[in-house]
PDB file of C-alpha atoms and ligand atoms in Angstrom:
ATOM      1  CA  MET A   1     -15.022 -10.017  20.575  1.00  0.00           C
ATOM      2  CA  THR A   2     -11.917 -10.668  18.581  1.00  0.00           C
ATOM      3  CA  ILE A   3     -10.853 -10.873  15.072  1.00  0.00           C
ATOM      4  CA  LEU A   4      -7.740 -13.101  14.620  1.00  0.00           C
ATOM      5  CA  ILE A   5      -5.552 -12.644  11.456  1.00  0.00           C
ATOM      6  CA  THR A   6      -2.384 -14.508  10.719  1.00  0.00           C
ATOM      7  CA  GLY A   7       0.494 -13.671   8.368  1.00  0.00           C
ATOM      8  CA  PHE A   8       3.369 -16.010   7.490  1.00  0.00           C
ATOM      9  CA  GLU A   9       7.044 -15.851   8.093  1.00  0.00           C
ATOM     10  CA  PRO A  10       9.298 -15.343   5.023  1.00  0.00           C
ATOM     11  CA  PHE A  11       9.901 -18.439   2.911  1.00  0.00           C
ATOM     12  CA  ALA A  12      11.541 -19.665  -0.242  1.00  0.00           C
ATOM     13  CA  GLY A  13      14.782 -17.671   0.608  1.00  0.00           C
ATOM     14  CA  LEU A  14      13.073 -14.263   0.681  1.00  0.00           C
ATOM     15  CA  ALA A  15      13.712 -11.929   3.559  1.00  0.00           C
ATOM     16  CA  TYR A  16      10.227 -10.393   3.690  1.00  0.00           C
ATOM     17  CA  ASN A  17       6.685 -11.518   3.475  1.00  0.00           C
ATOM     18  CA  PRO A  18       3.979  -8.817   3.022  1.00  0.00           C
ATOM     19  CA  SER A  19       1.383 -10.906   5.034  1.00  0.00           C
ATOM     20  CA  ALA A  20       3.716 -10.654   8.245  1.00  0.00           C
ATOM     21  CA  GLU A  21       3.576  -6.814   7.796  1.00  0.00           C
ATOM     22  CA  ILE A  22      -0.095  -6.793   7.459  1.00  0.00           C
ATOM     23  CA  ALA A  23      -0.638  -8.964  10.598  1.00  0.00           C
ATOM     24  CA  ALA A  24       1.787  -6.431  12.518  1.00  0.00           C
ATOM     25  CA  ALA A  25       0.037  -3.407  11.115  1.00  0.00           C
ATOM     26  CA  LEU A  26      -3.412  -4.477  12.333  1.00  0.00           C
ATOM     27  CA  ASP A  27      -2.504  -5.982  15.570  1.00  0.00           C
ATOM     28  CA  GLY A  28      -4.110  -3.982  18.336  1.00  0.00           C
ATOM     29  CA  LYS A  29      -6.529  -2.028  15.973  1.00  0.00           C
ATOM     30  CA  GLU A  30     -10.262  -2.038  16.450  1.00  0.00           C
ATOM     31  CA  ILE A  31     -12.275  -2.712  13.231  1.00  0.00           C
ATOM     32  CA  GLY A  32     -16.065  -3.077  13.127  1.00  0.00           C
ATOM     33  CA  GLY A  33     -16.185  -2.835  17.073  1.00  0.00           C
ATOM     34  CA  ARG A  34     -13.822  -5.901  17.406  1.00  0.00           C
ATOM     35  CA  ALA A  35     -10.330  -5.959  18.615  1.00  0.00           C
ATOM     36  CA  VAL A  36      -7.851  -7.345  15.989  1.00  0.00           C
ATOM     37  CA  VAL A  37      -5.124  -9.745  16.992  1.00  0.00           C
ATOM     38  CA  GLY A  38      -2.451 -10.238  14.341  1.00  0.00           C
ATOM     39  CA  ARG A  39       0.013 -13.069  14.665  1.00  0.00           C
ATOM     40  CA  LEU A  40       2.559 -15.120  12.587  1.00  0.00           C
ATOM     41  CA  LEU A  41       2.356 -18.758  11.444  1.00  0.00           C
ATOM     42  CA  PRO A  42       5.469 -20.790  10.545  1.00  0.00           C
ATOM     43  CA  VAL A  43       5.958 -21.927   6.911  1.00  0.00           C
ATOM     44  CA  GLU A  44       6.390 -25.535   8.204  1.00  0.00           C
ATOM     45  CA  PHE A  45       3.834 -28.280   7.572  1.00  0.00           C
ATOM     46  CA  ALA A  46       4.843 -29.941  10.855  1.00  0.00           C
ATOM     47  CA  ARG A  47       4.125 -26.868  12.899  1.00  0.00           C
ATOM     48  CA  TYR A  48       1.510 -24.530  11.235  1.00  0.00           C
ATOM     49  CA  ARG A  49      -1.567 -26.497  12.585  1.00  0.00           C
ATOM     50  CA  ALA A  50      -0.428 -26.563  16.252  1.00  0.00           C
ATOM     51  CA  GLY A  51       0.225 -22.707  15.835  1.00  0.00           C
ATOM     52  CA  LEU A  52      -3.178 -22.076  14.543  1.00  0.00           C
ATOM     53  CA  GLU A  53      -4.864 -24.261  17.220  1.00  0.00           C
ATOM     54  CA  ALA A  54      -3.028 -22.555  19.936  1.00  0.00           C
ATOM     55  CA  LEU A  55      -4.145 -19.161  18.570  1.00  0.00           C
ATOM     56  CA  LEU A  56      -7.732 -20.293  18.156  1.00  0.00           C
ATOM     57  CA  ARG A  57      -7.746 -21.649  21.786  1.00  0.00           C
ATOM     58  CA  GLU A  58      -6.025 -18.362  23.305  1.00  0.00           C
ATOM     59  CA  PHE A  59      -8.334 -15.799  21.443  1.00  0.00           C
ATOM     60  CA  SER A  60     -11.505 -17.801  20.539  1.00  0.00           C
ATOM     61  CA  PRO A  61     -11.918 -15.341  17.591  1.00  0.00           C
ATOM     62  CA  THR A  62     -15.367 -14.731  16.158  1.00  0.00           C
ATOM     63  CA  LEU A  63     -13.794 -14.152  12.735  1.00  0.00           C
ATOM     64  CA  TYR A  64     -10.528 -15.660  11.434  1.00  0.00           C
ATOM     65  CA  ILE A  65      -8.713 -14.631   8.368  1.00  0.00           C
ATOM     66  CA  GLY A  66      -5.374 -15.968   7.116  1.00  0.00           C
ATOM     67  CA  PHE A  67      -2.984 -13.880   4.815  1.00  0.00           C
ATOM     68  CA  GLY A  68      -0.149 -15.141   2.714  1.00  0.00           C
ATOM     69  CA  LEU A  69       1.961 -14.182  -0.352  1.00  0.00           C
ATOM     70  CA  ALA A  70       1.445 -15.637  -3.811  1.00  0.00           C
ATOM     71  CA  PHE A  71       4.418 -15.280  -6.152  1.00  0.00           C
ATOM     72  CA  GLY A  72       3.212 -13.873  -9.588  1.00  0.00           C
ATOM     73  CA  GLU A  73      -0.111 -12.835  -8.239  1.00  0.00           C
ATOM     74  CA  ASP A  74      -1.112  -9.264  -9.430  1.00  0.00           C
ATOM     75  CA  MET A  75      -4.048  -8.361  -7.156  1.00  0.00           C
ATOM     76  CA  ILE A  76      -5.715  -9.095  -3.859  1.00  0.00           C
ATOM     77  CA  ARG A  77      -6.884 -12.695  -4.214  1.00  0.00           C
ATOM     78  CA  ILE A  78      -9.789 -13.959  -2.141  1.00  0.00           C
ATOM     79  CA  GLU A  79      -9.734 -17.685  -1.694  1.00  0.00           C
ATOM     80  CA  ARG A  80     -12.973 -19.583  -1.889  1.00  0.00           C
ATOM     81  CA  PHE A  81     -11.797 -23.194  -1.124  1.00  0.00           C
ATOM     82  CA  GLY A  82      -9.210 -25.147   0.755  1.00  0.00           C
ATOM     83  CA  VAL A  83      -8.531 -28.648  -0.543  1.00  0.00           C
ATOM     84  CA  ASN A  84      -7.262 -31.692   1.261  1.00  0.00           C
ATOM     85  CA  LEU A  85      -3.898 -31.799  -0.541  1.00  0.00           C
ATOM     86  CA  ALA A  86      -0.254 -30.987   0.469  1.00  0.00           C
ATOM     87  CA  ASP A  87       1.707 -30.937  -2.848  1.00  0.00           C
ATOM     88  CA  PHE A  88       4.847 -28.682  -2.554  1.00  0.00           C
ATOM     89  CA  ASP A  89       6.899 -27.264  -5.491  1.00  0.00           C
ATOM     90  CA  ILE A  90       9.451 -26.090  -2.984  1.00  0.00           C
ATOM     91  CA  PRO A  91      10.319 -27.359   0.487  1.00  0.00           C
ATOM     92  CA  ASP A  92       8.918 -25.594   3.532  1.00  0.00           C
ATOM     93  CA  ASN A  93      11.138 -23.733   6.052  1.00  0.00           C
ATOM     94  CA  ALA A  94      12.058 -26.996   7.790  1.00  0.00           C
ATOM     95  CA  GLY A  95      12.962 -28.576   4.562  1.00  0.00           C
ATOM     96  CA  ALA A  96       9.819 -30.706   4.243  1.00  0.00           C
ATOM     97  CA  LYS A  97       8.456 -31.347   0.792  1.00  0.00           C
ATOM     98  CA  HIS A  98       5.262 -33.186   0.563  1.00  0.00           C
ATOM     99  CA  ASN A  99       4.116 -34.634  -2.816  1.00  0.00           C
ATOM    100  CA  GLY A 100       0.519 -35.264  -2.814  1.00  0.00           C
ATOM    101  CA  ARG A 101      -0.331 -36.259   0.623  1.00  0.00           C
ATOM    102  CA  ALA A 102      -3.680 -35.543   2.298  1.00  0.00           C
ATOM    103  CA  ILE A 103      -3.756 -32.903   5.040  1.00  0.00           C
ATOM    104  CA  GLU A 104      -6.413 -34.881   6.932  1.00  0.00           C
ATOM    105  CA  PRO A 105      -6.571 -38.583   5.812  1.00  0.00           C
ATOM    106  CA  ASP A 106     -10.181 -38.753   6.757  1.00  0.00           C
ATOM    107  CA  GLY A 107     -11.145 -35.180   5.872  1.00  0.00           C
ATOM    108  CA  PRO A 108     -13.558 -33.986   3.124  1.00  0.00           C
ATOM    109  CA  ALA A 109     -11.769 -33.293  -0.244  1.00  0.00           C
ATOM    110  CA  ALA A 110     -12.477 -29.518  -0.041  1.00  0.00           C
ATOM    111  CA  ARG A 111     -13.987 -26.955   2.505  1.00  0.00           C
ATOM    112  CA  GLY A 112     -15.579 -23.535   1.308  1.00  0.00           C
ATOM    113  CA  ALA A 113     -14.404 -20.374   2.895  1.00  0.00           C
ATOM    114  CA  THR A 114     -17.274 -18.881   4.986  1.00  0.00           C
ATOM    115  CA  LEU A 115     -16.432 -15.204   4.382  1.00  0.00           C
ATOM    116  CA  PRO A 116     -18.637 -13.052   2.193  1.00  0.00           C
ATOM    117  CA  CYS A 117     -16.171 -13.281  -0.613  1.00  0.00           C
ATOM    118  CA  ALA A 118     -18.125 -11.523  -3.377  1.00  0.00           C
ATOM    119  CA  GLU A 119     -18.984  -8.552  -1.058  1.00  0.00           C
ATOM    120  CA  ILE A 120     -15.305  -8.294  -0.116  1.00  0.00           C
ATOM    121  CA  ARG A 121     -14.337  -8.171  -3.784  1.00  0.00           C
ATOM    122  CA  ALA A 122     -16.891  -5.553  -4.461  1.00  0.00           C
ATOM    123  CA  ALA A 123     -15.695  -3.417  -1.530  1.00  0.00           C
ATOM    124  CA  LEU A 124     -12.094  -3.553  -2.596  1.00  0.00           C
ATOM    125  CA  LEU A 125     -12.899  -2.595  -6.140  1.00  0.00           C
ATOM    126  CA  GLN A 126     -15.117   0.186  -4.837  1.00  0.00           C
ATOM    127  CA  ALA A 127     -12.025   1.428  -3.013  1.00  0.00           C
ATOM    128  CA  GLY A 128      -9.849   1.309  -6.135  1.00  0.00           C
ATOM    129  CA  ILE A 129      -7.885  -1.813  -5.201  1.00  0.00           C
ATOM    130  CA  PRO A 130      -7.716  -4.609  -7.715  1.00  0.00           C
ATOM    131  CA  ALA A 131      -9.117  -7.955  -6.286  1.00  0.00           C
ATOM    132  CA  ARG A 132     -10.412 -11.151  -7.660  1.00  0.00           C
ATOM    133  CA  LEU A 133     -12.023 -14.386  -6.483  1.00  0.00           C
ATOM    134  CA  SER A 134     -10.027 -17.556  -6.620  1.00  0.00           C
ATOM    135  CA  ASN A 135     -10.985 -21.219  -6.622  1.00  0.00           C
ATOM    136  CA  SER A 136      -7.521 -22.491  -5.633  1.00  0.00           C
ATOM    137  CA  ALA A 137      -5.290 -21.381  -2.881  1.00  0.00           C
ATOM    138  CA  GLY A 138      -2.565 -23.716  -4.240  1.00  0.00           C
ATOM    139  CA  SER A 139      -1.277 -26.796  -2.396  1.00  0.00           C
ATOM    140  CA  TYR A 140       1.257 -25.268  -0.100  1.00  0.00           C
ATOM    141  CA  LEU A 141       1.068 -23.945   3.462  1.00  0.00           C
ATOM    142  CA  CYS A 142      -1.537 -21.180   2.652  1.00  0.00           C
ATOM    143  CA  ASN A 143      -4.047 -23.762   1.339  1.00  0.00           C
ATOM    144  CA  ALA A 144      -3.221 -26.167   4.308  1.00  0.00           C
ATOM    145  CA  THR A 145      -3.987 -23.247   6.695  1.00  0.00           C
ATOM    146  CA  LEU A 146      -7.142 -22.422   5.105  1.00  0.00           C
ATOM    147  CA  TYR A 147      -8.339 -26.052   5.047  1.00  0.00           C
ATOM    148  CA  SER A 148      -7.385 -26.678   8.564  1.00  0.00           C
ATOM    149  CA  ALA A 149      -8.889 -23.467   9.767  1.00  0.00           C
ATOM    150  CA  LEU A 150     -12.206 -24.206   8.143  1.00  0.00           C
ATOM    151  CA  GLY A 151     -12.157 -27.614  10.162  1.00  0.00           C
ATOM    152  CA  LEU A 152     -11.082 -25.987  13.428  1.00  0.00           C
ATOM    153  CA  CYS A 153     -13.235 -22.711  13.539  1.00  0.00           C
ATOM    154  CA  ALA A 154     -16.546 -22.803  15.132  1.00  0.00           C
ATOM    155  CA  PRO A 155     -19.233 -23.311  12.407  1.00  0.00           C
ATOM    156  CA  ASN A 156     -20.608 -19.756  13.243  1.00  0.00           C
ATOM    157  CA  ALA A 157     -17.084 -18.157  13.112  1.00  0.00           C
ATOM    158  CA  PRO A 158     -16.430 -16.941   9.477  1.00  0.00           C
ATOM    159  CA  CYS A 159     -13.104 -17.989   8.283  1.00  0.00           C
ATOM    160  CA  GLY A 160     -11.116 -17.558   5.079  1.00  0.00           C
ATOM    161  CA  PHE A 161      -7.890 -16.683   3.328  1.00  0.00           C
ATOM    162  CA  ILE A 162      -6.441 -13.851   1.307  1.00  0.00           C
ATOM    163  CA  HIS A 163      -3.395 -14.145  -0.943  1.00  0.00           C
ATOM    164  CA  LEU A 164      -1.189 -11.091  -1.715  1.00  0.00           C
ATOM    165  CA  PRO A 165       1.061  -9.982  -4.468  1.00  0.00           C
ATOM    166  CA  TYR A 166       4.625  -9.105  -3.829  1.00  0.00           C
ATOM    167  CA  ALA A 167       4.911  -5.690  -2.070  1.00  0.00           C
ATOM    168  CA  SER A 168       6.380  -2.998  -4.473  1.00  0.00           C
ATOM    169  CA  HIS A 169       9.172  -2.081  -2.265  1.00  0.00           C
ATOM    170  CA  GLN A 170      10.161  -5.794  -1.983  1.00  0.00           C
ATOM    171  CA  VAL A 171      10.319  -6.180  -5.738  1.00  0.00           C
ATOM    172  CA  ALA A 172      12.319  -3.049  -6.056  1.00  0.00           C
ATOM    173  CA  GLU A 173      14.822  -4.391  -3.308  1.00  0.00           C
ATOM    174  CA  LEU A 174      15.057  -7.803  -4.904  1.00  0.00           C
ATOM    175  CA  LEU A 175      15.945  -6.288  -8.329  1.00  0.00           C
ATOM    176  CA  ARG A 176      18.462  -3.829  -6.614  1.00  0.00           C
ATOM    177  CA  GLU A 177      20.106  -6.728  -4.884  1.00  0.00           C
ATOM    178  CA  GLY A 178      20.140  -8.821  -8.033  1.00  0.00           C
ATOM    179  CA  SER A 179      20.483 -11.957  -5.885  1.00  0.00           C
ATOM    180  CA  GLY A 180      16.953 -13.197  -5.387  1.00  0.00           C
ATOM    181  CA  PRO A 181      14.436 -15.108  -7.697  1.00  0.00           C
ATOM    182  CA  LEU A 182      13.864 -12.014  -9.901  1.00  0.00           C
ATOM    183  CA  ASN A 183      15.759 -10.443 -12.750  1.00  0.00           C
ATOM    184  CA  GLY A 184      14.861  -7.783 -15.223  1.00  0.00           C
ATOM    185  CA  GLU A 185      12.930 -10.165 -17.252  1.00  0.00           C
ATOM    186  CA  SER A 186      10.849 -11.587 -14.450  1.00  0.00           C
ATOM    187  CA  LEU A 187       7.115 -10.866 -14.368  1.00  0.00           C
ATOM    188  CA  ALA A 188       6.750  -9.554 -10.874  1.00  0.00           C
ATOM    189  CA  PRO A 189       3.465  -7.787 -10.303  1.00  0.00           C
ATOM    190  CA  SER A 190       3.195  -6.019  -6.947  1.00  0.00           C
ATOM    191  CA  LEU A 191       1.065  -3.711  -4.905  1.00  0.00           C
ATOM    192  CA  PRO A 192       2.284  -0.926  -2.404  1.00  0.00           C
ATOM    193  CA  ILE A 193       2.318  -2.335   1.130  1.00  0.00           C
ATOM    194  CA  ASP A 194       0.230   0.544   2.299  1.00  0.00           C
ATOM    195  CA  THR A 195      -2.381  -0.396  -0.319  1.00  0.00           C
ATOM    196  CA  MET A 196      -2.430  -3.995   0.841  1.00  0.00           C
ATOM    197  CA  ILE A 197      -2.774  -2.852   4.607  1.00  0.00           C
ATOM    198  CA  ALA A 198      -5.710  -0.706   3.512  1.00  0.00           C
ATOM    199  CA  ALA A 199      -7.162  -3.838   1.579  1.00  0.00           C
ATOM    200  CA  ALA A 200      -6.838  -6.008   4.683  1.00  0.00           C
ATOM    201  CA  GLU A 201      -8.774  -3.421   6.802  1.00  0.00           C
ATOM    202  CA  ILE A 202     -11.529  -3.536   4.113  1.00  0.00           C
ATOM    203  CA  VAL A 203     -11.609  -7.338   4.164  1.00  0.00           C
ATOM    204  CA  LEU A 204     -11.873  -7.385   7.915  1.00  0.00           C
ATOM    205  CA  ARG A 205     -14.549  -4.476   7.987  1.00  0.00           C
ATOM    206  CA  VAL A 206     -16.767  -6.232   5.370  1.00  0.00           C
ATOM    207  CA  SER A 207     -16.439  -9.680   6.933  1.00  0.00           C
ATOM    208  CA  ALA A 208     -17.184  -8.318  10.444  1.00  0.00           C
ATOM    209  CA  ALA A 209     -20.257  -6.355   9.094  1.00  0.00           C
ATOM    210  CA  GLY A 210     -21.718  -9.590   7.648  1.00  0.00           C
ATOM    211  CA  MET A 211     -21.754 -11.348  10.873  1.00  0.00           C
ATOM    212  CA  PRO A 212     -25.015 -11.855  12.782  1.00  0.00           C
ATOM    213  CA  ASP A 213     -24.032  -9.905  15.885  1.00  0.00           C
ATOM    214  CA  ALA A 214     -22.600  -6.945  13.984  1.00  0.00           C
TER     215      ALA A 214
HETATM  216  N1  PCA B   1       2.474 -18.094   1.092  1.00  0.00           N
HETATM  217  C1  PCA B   1       2.662 -19.494   0.793  1.00  0.00           C
HETATM  218  C2  PCA B   1       2.931 -20.007   2.191  1.00  0.00           C
HETATM  219  C3  PCA B   1       3.360 -18.816   3.055  1.00  0.00           C
HETATM  220  C4  PCA B   1       2.959 -17.661   2.261  1.00  0.00           C
HETATM  221  O1  PCA B   1       2.991 -16.541   2.617  1.00  0.00           O
HETATM  222  C5  PCA B   1       1.448 -20.128   0.129  1.00  0.00           C
HETATM  223  O2  PCA B   1       0.947 -19.473  -0.750  1.00  0.00           O
HETATM  224  O3  PCA B   1       1.179 -21.203   0.412  1.00  0.00           O
END
């Protein structure tokens, strides 16, 4: 029995994505009696779905959770819906910029995450980690991944997505370099990466505990 998690490659000209570090940190761990596999997805509309399909085929996970970075977010954000829309503010890593296209032309307008979202939030808050529920994962690659995963995962395999703030050391580095998207005036909320790794473990533990065969 396997838990699959994915992080994303860096994007938007950044050198680092905290979701990639979470995937690497939890890869090979055992949580809730299940082996965790952590992998990366490309921030490319033309390739993310094939990457996800290949991982689901290879590992047949009983639980899938995607992780990604959301600029300006200030806490762990538990996504409740993926919508059938690709509408990019910035190009993806292959230079593609979709403006209002459907992800699946014949798909439903939205799909609901099948994780115990409220329980996850409660457990994170109990652990002293700020977290909130969200009704929109945006309309970029993270939303597309959640929407596609909900269509691809077996009906009894819980599936969802977690958005993360910047990592604190990442913000410090961007400010130190002075060359990235941030300056001294920017609002750039963040959490320490170790806190976010601990949060991801809680997300997996609570999600696994809610499964029928737990
Ligand atoms: N965040 C982007 C895509 C990759 C990532 O980490 C998003 O929120 O869609």
